[in-house]
Amino acid sequence: MENFSEWFHDILENAEIIDSRYPIKGMSVWLPYGFQIRKATLKIFRDLLDREHDEVLYPLLIPEEELAKEGIHVKGFEDEVYWVTHGGQKELNEKLAIRPTSETAMYPMFSLWVRSHIDLPIKQYQVVNTFRYETKHTRPLIRVREITTFAEAHTVHSSSAEAAKQVETGIELYKEFFDELGIAYLISKRPVWDKFPGAEYTMAFDTIMPDGKTLQIATVHNLGQTFAKTFEITFENKEANHEYAYQTCYGISDRAIAAAIATHGDEKGLQLPPELSPKQITIIPIIFKDGGEEVMAKCLEIKKSLEAKGIRVQMDTRDIRPGKKFFDWELKGTPLRFELGPRDLNNNVAILGRRDSGEKIETSLDENIAEKVSDLLVEVEENLKSTAWAKQEEKIVTLDTLENASGIVDEGKVIKFYWCGDEECGRAIEEEADLDILGINEENIETDKLCPHCGKPAKHLALIAKTY
Amino acid sequence: MENFSEWFHDILENAEIIDSRYPIKGMSVWLPYGFQIRKATLKIFRDLLDREHDEVLYPLLIPEEELAKEGIHVKGFEDEVYWVTHGGQKELNEKLAIRPTSETAMYPMFSLWVRSHIDLPIKQYQVVNTFRYETKHTRPLIRVREITTFAEAHTVHSSSAEAAKQVETGIELYKEFFDELGIAYLISKRPVWDKFPGAEYTMAFDTIMPDGKTLQIATVHNLGQTFAKTFEITFENKEANHEYAYQTCYGISDRAIAAAIATHGDEKGLQLPPELSPKQITIIPIIFKDGGEEVMAKCLEIKKSLEAKGIRVQMDTRDIRPGKKFFDWELKGTPLRFELGPRDLNNNVAILGRRDSGEKIETSLDENIAEKVSDLLVEVEENLKSTAWAKQEEKIVTLDTLENASGIVDEGKVIKFYWCGDEECGRAIEEEADLDILGINEENIETDKLCPHCGKPAKHLALIAKTY
C-alpha cells in the first residue's frame, strides 16, 4: 500500500471497525463489526492469561494522593492525566485522576492483602479503559485519548528472582498472543531513558508497520521494590523477617488490534486471521432464475456441517450481485468464501475462495467440506503469520555505521546495530539521527565490533527506528 | 437473616466478592471470586442480548454541550455528574462529563448513521462503567458511585408501534435474565414523577430484598421522539417524508448480582444458582493415613467425567480438615459437594451434598455420577428459583386501605392497592405514608374498588413499598 496512513484511516471506516467522528478528539466508537474483532482478540488474550492469573476489576478513578505517592511514576504521567474536579455542582474535596494505568489504584489494595509469604504470589489482570491527554496528533487505535482496551497484568512476588522469572513468563505469554494474531514482533530491552516510569527495566514488543515505522504493542516491566516501598507492600518471609515485595506489570492495548489490521491488510481491505475474524467463511449462493431452491438447500446443509465443526459461518443471501458480495467480504477480511451456483450443483462441485492467496479451489461436494475448510483455515493462519515474519525480515538491516541511518529508515527499514549501551552515547545517537533507539535486542553479546557512535567496544545488538 | 444490611456487608467480604476498602467512597474492587460471578452473570446477559442486538462500545466521556442538549434529561442528572475539567496541567476548553448513562454519547452518532427507514431498526448494547456522584449513603453493588457493570441497550425505530413493541421485548429479555438468576421480581410502570428523565414512560423490575425493601434491578424506557428531536435523528420514511425516529433504552446493573446474592444467601453464606457459580461442584477427597492414593485416583476420575459433561468442577486438596472445606464452599455458595473417603470407596459409594437443602445423598459409584450431578444442578436451580418466588409471594399483601401502610411495610411487606392513578393523589399517598409508589402493576383493570386516598374509582393495581 502506497500511503499506509490513509489506508488505515479508510479501512477503519470502510470495514466498519471504528467510527472516529465522536465529538471528542482521540475517542472513538467501536462499531458492531469492530467490536466482534475486539471480542475475538480478547478471548485469545484471556485464554492465555487465565492459565495463571486472576481476572479482577479496579475502579477507574484514583485519588490524587495515591497517584502522587510514587514520584517518578507520577512525573511520567503528570502531563497526560485527566482530572475530575467536580461532582454535580460541587467541587470535590480531593481531585480524582482518571487512571492512565492502574499501579496506583491497585497497589494500595495489595498493601492491605499481603501480610506473609504465603499470600504470594499475586497474579492479577484486568481489561479496562485508560486515559491519556495526548497532545500529539491522535489516530484511532494507535494514539488515542481513551485506550478502550488496556489489558494490564500486575504481579507480586516474594523474591527478586521470582519477579525476574515472571517477566520472562510475561514475554512468553505475549509471544503466544501475537503468534495467534499472526503479528511479527521485535523484542527489546528499552533504553533506561525510555523505560516505564518507576520500573527497573522494561522489555517491549514492537512491530514494524507497513510504512516502516515501529509500533510498540506490548511492554513487560520489572518494578523491583520501587512501588512496594512507596505503597508499603511488605511481607513476613520464611525467616520471619519483614521484607518489601517484588513486583512486575505488563500490558497490551488496542494497538494489538491495530497491528493485526496493519499486518495483514492489503489493497482489497481488511484481512483477518481466522481466530480474529467474526465469521471465518461466507457462503454465497449464486442464484439465477432457476434452481435457486436446490442451491439454497445445499448451502444450508453445508452451513450446518461447518457449524457442527465449530466453524463460524455466515450466509450472504442479500439480493445483490455476487460480485458485490465478494467485494464486501474481501473488504471485511473474512478468510474464506464458499460459492455455489446451479451449474456447480449440477456438476457436484463448489468453489472455495481464499482471501489470502486469492486462490479459487474447485471442490467436489462429495468431499468432507467441513474438514477441508477446517484445514484451509489452518493454512490461511500459517500463511498470514509466515508472510508477516517474512516481511519483517526484509525490513531489518544490520549496519556497522549509522551515518545514513535516517535515510535508510525513511526507506521503511529498521536498523540493527552494535552498541556500547551507554546512556549518553545512546541519547546522542537518537538526536543526531532523529530516530529512536527501540532498545537492546540481544544483550551482552561477544563481538569485536565497535559502537558506531562513540567507538567504544560494542556490547549489544540494538534496534533503531522511527516510532509511532 | 436478622440484619440483612450487616449480612450483606459481611458476605461480600467473607466470600471474597468485593473489597470496599478502596480509597474512594462508593467505589470498590471486584476480587477474583466476585469477578467470576460477574463474568458468569454477563455471559447469561450477553447470550440473551446477542440474539437481536449488536454489542458496541462508546467513549466514557461526553462533551458538556452534548449532555446539556436534552434539557429534561440533564436536569435529572445534573447533581450526579462527575466533571473532568483538566488534562494534565491544563484546563480543558470544554468540560467533559463522565457518563452517568450513555444517551448523550450515543445519540449524536445515531444522528450520523440514520438516513432512511432502511437504516432502521438499530439495536445496540454495551456493558460499561457509569458514574453517579451519590450523596446518599453508599453500599457496594447497590448504591455506588462507580457502577462497574452497566449493561445498557439502545434501540431506534421507524414507528411508535415498533418502539412500544421493543419495550415489550426488553421486558421479556429481562424476565428470562432474572429467571436464569432465580430472582423473583415485580414489574410495574413507574409513576410519571419517577420515570427516566426524557422518557415517555418507564417500566421497571423490582425485587424484594430480605429486609422487605425493594430494589430496582432493571428499567425499560420508551423514549418516544424526545431524544430524536434533540439529537436530530431523522429518517426518510417509505413515503419519502422525513420523520423523527422512535427510541427505547433499557438497562441492568451490578444490582442484578446484588439481588442474586441477597435472594439466595443464608446464614451459612452465599448460595449461587449453578449458572452463576464459578464452580458448580467441589470434590473433597477425605484422606486419612491410608488409602489416600486410591481415593485421589477415583476423585480425579470423577472430576474428568464431570468436566466431560461440561460441568465446572474444582477439587479441594488443601491440607486442612474436611469440615473446614465444607464450611468454606458453603460460604462461597458452590451448589454441590462430592465427598469420598477410603471407607466410602471400599463400600463403592460417595456422598453428594446439596448446598440448598443441606441434603446428603449417598450414591453408588457404579451410577453415572456426571448425569446425576447434572440432574441435581437442574433441581437446585429450580429449587432456588421457586423458593425465591414463594418468598416474594409471602411478602406481598393486597390491601383496601393504606391507613397502616407504613407499619405493614416495616414488617417487611410490599403492598398492592387499588389506585386512581392521579399524580397529585399519588404524591400525597407517598408523602403521608413516607413510602414510594413503585408503579402500576396491573393497568386499567375492571374494579368496583375506590382509591383508598382520594375515594375516586380505582383504575389500577399499584405497588407501594420502602425502596433502596
PDB file of C-alpha atoms in Angstrom, chain B residues 306-425:
ATOM      1  CA  LEU B 306     -17.910 -34.271  35.202  1.00  0.00           C
ATOM      2  CA  GLU B 307     -15.801 -31.955  33.066  1.00  0.00           C
ATOM      3  CA  ALA B 308     -16.557 -34.059  30.026  1.00  0.00           C
ATOM      4  CA  LYS B 309     -20.211 -33.223  30.614  1.00  0.00           C
ATOM      5  CA  GLY B 310     -19.409 -29.504  30.711  1.00  0.00           C
ATOM      6  CA  ILE B 311     -19.764 -29.209  34.491  1.00  0.00           C
ATOM      7  CA  ARG B 312     -17.432 -26.714  36.209  1.00  0.00           C
ATOM      8  CA  VAL B 313     -15.607 -28.711  38.862  1.00  0.00           C
ATOM      9  CA  GLN B 314     -12.952 -27.977  41.415  1.00  0.00           C
ATOM     10  CA  MET B 315     -11.108 -30.350  43.678  1.00  0.00           C
ATOM     11  CA  ASP B 316     -10.155 -29.094  47.121  1.00  0.00           C
ATOM     12  CA  THR B 317      -6.921 -30.851  48.067  1.00  0.00           C
ATOM     13  CA  ARG B 318      -5.814 -28.363  50.688  1.00  0.00           C
ATOM     14  CA  ASP B 319      -4.181 -29.932  53.697  1.00  0.00           C
ATOM     15  CA  ILE B 320      -6.905 -28.930  56.156  1.00  0.00           C
ATOM     16  CA  ARG B 321      -9.803 -30.704  57.879  1.00  0.00           C
ATOM     17  CA  PRO B 322     -12.698 -31.668  55.595  1.00  0.00           C
ATOM     18  CA  GLY B 323     -15.046 -29.776  57.933  1.00  0.00           C
ATOM     19  CA  LYS B 324     -13.221 -26.558  57.149  1.00  0.00           C
ATOM     20  CA  LYS B 325     -13.524 -27.282  53.438  1.00  0.00           C
ATOM     21  CA  PHE B 326     -17.274 -27.876  53.762  1.00  0.00           C
ATOM     22  CA  PHE B 327     -17.544 -24.606  55.632  1.00  0.00           C
ATOM     23  CA  ASP B 328     -15.554 -22.669  53.017  1.00  0.00           C
ATOM     24  CA  TRP B 329     -17.515 -23.855  49.999  1.00  0.00           C
ATOM     25  CA  GLU B 330     -20.828 -23.420  51.759  1.00  0.00           C
ATOM     26  CA  LEU B 331     -19.758 -19.853  52.474  1.00  0.00           C
ATOM     27  CA  LYS B 332     -18.816 -19.374  48.827  1.00  0.00           C
ATOM     28  CA  GLY B 333     -22.091 -20.854  47.656  1.00  0.00           C
ATOM     29  CA  THR B 334     -20.993 -23.739  45.440  1.00  0.00           C
ATOM     30  CA  PRO B 335     -24.233 -25.629  44.692  1.00  0.00           C
ATOM     31  CA  LEU B 336     -22.919 -29.177  45.152  1.00  0.00           C
ATOM     32  CA  ARG B 337     -20.249 -31.106  47.016  1.00  0.00           C
ATOM     33  CA  PHE B 338     -18.871 -34.553  46.325  1.00  0.00           C
ATOM     34  CA  GLU B 339     -17.220 -36.323  49.275  1.00  0.00           C
ATOM     35  CA  LEU B 340     -15.249 -39.523  49.038  1.00  0.00           C
ATOM     36  CA  GLY B 341     -13.229 -41.260  51.764  1.00  0.00           C
ATOM     37  CA  PRO B 342     -11.410 -44.609  51.889  1.00  0.00           C
ATOM     38  CA  ARG B 343     -14.290 -46.345  53.645  1.00  0.00           C
ATOM     39  CA  ASP B 344     -16.747 -44.944  51.092  1.00  0.00           C
ATOM     40  CA  LEU B 345     -14.510 -46.232  48.339  1.00  0.00           C
ATOM     41  CA  ASN B 346     -14.470 -49.689  49.948  1.00  0.00           C
ATOM     42  CA  ASN B 347     -18.241 -49.581  50.081  1.00  0.00           C
ATOM     43  CA  ASN B 348     -18.330 -48.319  46.480  1.00  0.00           C
ATOM     44  CA  VAL B 349     -20.296 -45.218  47.484  1.00  0.00           C
ATOM     45  CA  ALA B 350     -19.816 -41.475  47.737  1.00  0.00           C
ATOM     46  CA  ILE B 351     -21.802 -38.588  49.210  1.00  0.00           C
ATOM     47  CA  LEU B 352     -23.311 -35.820  47.134  1.00  0.00           C
ATOM     48  CA  GLY B 353     -24.169 -32.795  49.285  1.00  0.00           C
ATOM     49  CA  ARG B 354     -26.623 -30.098  48.245  1.00  0.00           C
ATOM     50  CA  ARG B 355     -25.931 -26.535  49.368  1.00  0.00           C
ATOM     51  CA  ASP B 356     -29.594 -25.548  49.010  1.00  0.00           C
ATOM     52  CA  SER B 357     -31.353 -28.265  51.027  1.00  0.00           C
ATOM     53  CA  GLY B 358     -28.407 -29.483  53.098  1.00  0.00           C
ATOM     54  CA  GLU B 359     -29.322 -32.965  51.868  1.00  0.00           C
ATOM     55  CA  LYS B 360     -26.592 -35.616  51.749  1.00  0.00           C
ATOM     56  CA  ILE B 361     -27.236 -38.168  49.068  1.00  0.00           C
ATOM     57  CA  GLU B 362     -25.421 -41.494  49.197  1.00  0.00           C
ATOM     58  CA  THR B 363     -24.579 -42.501  45.665  1.00  0.00           C
ATOM     59  CA  SER B 364     -23.229 -45.747  44.307  1.00  0.00           C
ATOM     60  CA  LEU B 365     -20.010 -45.275  42.367  1.00  0.00           C
ATOM     61  CA  ASP B 366     -21.467 -47.582  39.741  1.00  0.00           C
ATOM     62  CA  GLU B 367     -24.002 -44.932  38.908  1.00  0.00           C
ATOM     63  CA  ASN B 368     -23.409 -42.382  36.173  1.00  0.00           C
ATOM     64  CA  ILE B 369     -22.227 -39.648  38.534  1.00  0.00           C
ATOM     65  CA  ALA B 370     -21.948 -36.972  35.847  1.00  0.00           C
ATOM     66  CA  GLU B 371     -25.535 -37.497  34.848  1.00  0.00           C
ATOM     67  CA  LYS B 372     -26.672 -37.481  38.457  1.00  0.00           C
ATOM     68  CA  VAL B 373     -24.778 -34.238  39.142  1.00  0.00           C
ATOM     69  CA  SER B 374     -26.175 -32.708  36.010  1.00  0.00           C
ATOM     70  CA  ASP B 375     -29.714 -33.570  37.106  1.00  0.00           C
ATOM     71  CA  LEU B 376     -29.080 -32.301  40.612  1.00  0.00           C
ATOM     72  CA  LEU B 377     -27.852 -28.966  39.256  1.00  0.00           C
ATOM     73  CA  VAL B 378     -31.133 -28.546  37.425  1.00  0.00           C
ATOM     74  CA  GLU B 379     -33.023 -29.434  40.620  1.00  0.00           C
ATOM     75  CA  VAL B 380     -31.009 -26.929  42.632  1.00  0.00           C
ATOM     76  CA  GLU B 381     -31.640 -24.225  40.078  1.00  0.00           C
ATOM     77  CA  GLU B 382     -35.360 -24.876  40.101  1.00  0.00           C
ATOM     78  CA  ASN B 383     -35.499 -25.068  43.863  1.00  0.00           C
ATOM     79  CA  LEU B 384     -33.683 -21.759  44.297  1.00  0.00           C
ATOM     80  CA  LYS B 385     -35.982 -20.101  41.834  1.00  0.00           C
ATOM     81  CA  SER B 386     -39.217 -21.452  43.261  1.00  0.00           C
ATOM     82  CA  THR B 387     -38.088 -20.625  46.788  1.00  0.00           C
ATOM     83  CA  ALA B 388     -37.400 -17.062  45.695  1.00  0.00           C
ATOM     84  CA  TRP B 389     -40.852 -16.721  44.157  1.00  0.00           C
ATOM     85  CA  ALA B 390     -42.546 -18.301  47.172  1.00  0.00           C
ATOM     86  CA  LYS B 391     -40.773 -15.870  49.494  1.00  0.00           C
ATOM     87  CA  GLN B 392     -41.866 -12.949  47.340  1.00  0.00           C
ATOM     88  CA  GLU B 393     -45.447 -14.182  47.340  1.00  0.00           C
ATOM     89  CA  GLU B 394     -45.447 -14.186  51.153  1.00  0.00           C
ATOM     90  CA  LYS B 395     -44.267 -10.622  51.271  1.00  0.00           C
ATOM     91  CA  ILE B 396     -46.983  -9.110  49.110  1.00  0.00           C
ATOM     92  CA  VAL B 397     -50.263  -8.079  50.710  1.00  0.00           C
ATOM     93  CA  THR B 398     -53.181  -6.608  48.838  1.00  0.00           C
ATOM     94  CA  LEU B 399     -54.981  -4.002  50.933  1.00  0.00           C
ATOM     95  CA  ASP B 400     -58.088  -1.867  50.595  1.00  0.00           C
ATOM     96  CA  THR B 401     -56.723   0.811  52.840  1.00  0.00           C
ATOM     97  CA  LEU B 402     -53.367   2.487  53.262  1.00  0.00           C
ATOM     98  CA  GLU B 403     -54.073   3.567  56.805  1.00  0.00           C
ATOM     99  CA  ASN B 404     -51.377   1.481  58.406  1.00  0.00           C
ATOM    100  CA  ALA B 405     -49.242   1.150  55.262  1.00  0.00           C
ATOM    101  CA  SER B 406     -46.051   2.282  56.896  1.00  0.00           C
ATOM    102  CA  GLY B 407     -46.393  -0.177  59.773  1.00  0.00           C
ATOM    103  CA  ILE B 408     -47.116  -3.077  57.445  1.00  0.00           C
ATOM    104  CA  VAL B 409     -44.159  -2.222  55.226  1.00  0.00           C
ATOM    105  CA  ASP B 410     -41.975  -2.060  58.335  1.00  0.00           C
ATOM    106  CA  GLU B 411     -42.872  -5.699  58.908  1.00  0.00           C
ATOM    107  CA  GLY B 412     -41.172  -6.475  55.598  1.00  0.00           C
ATOM    108  CA  LYS B 413     -44.147  -6.315  53.277  1.00  0.00           C
ATOM    109  CA  VAL B 414     -44.872  -4.744  49.921  1.00  0.00           C
ATOM    110  CA  ILE B 415     -48.422  -3.507  49.494  1.00  0.00           C
ATOM    111  CA  LYS B 416     -50.655  -3.843  46.461  1.00  0.00           C
ATOM    112  CA  PHE B 417     -53.543  -1.395  46.402  1.00  0.00           C
ATOM    113  CA  TYR B 418     -56.238  -0.173  44.063  1.00  0.00           C
ATOM    114  CA  TRP B 419     -55.323   3.248  42.816  1.00  0.00           C
ATOM    115  CA  CYS B 420     -56.933   6.003  40.813  1.00  0.00           C
ATOM    116  CA  GLY B 421     -53.647   6.783  39.084  1.00  0.00           C
ATOM    117  CA  ASP B 422     -53.705  10.567  39.558  1.00  0.00           C
ATOM    118  CA  GLU B 423     -50.333  12.208  40.057  1.00  0.00           C
ATOM    119  CA  GLU B 424     -51.498  14.548  42.804  1.00  0.00           C
ATOM    120  CA  CYS B 425     -53.140  11.715  44.715  1.00  0.00           C
TER     121      CYS B 425
END
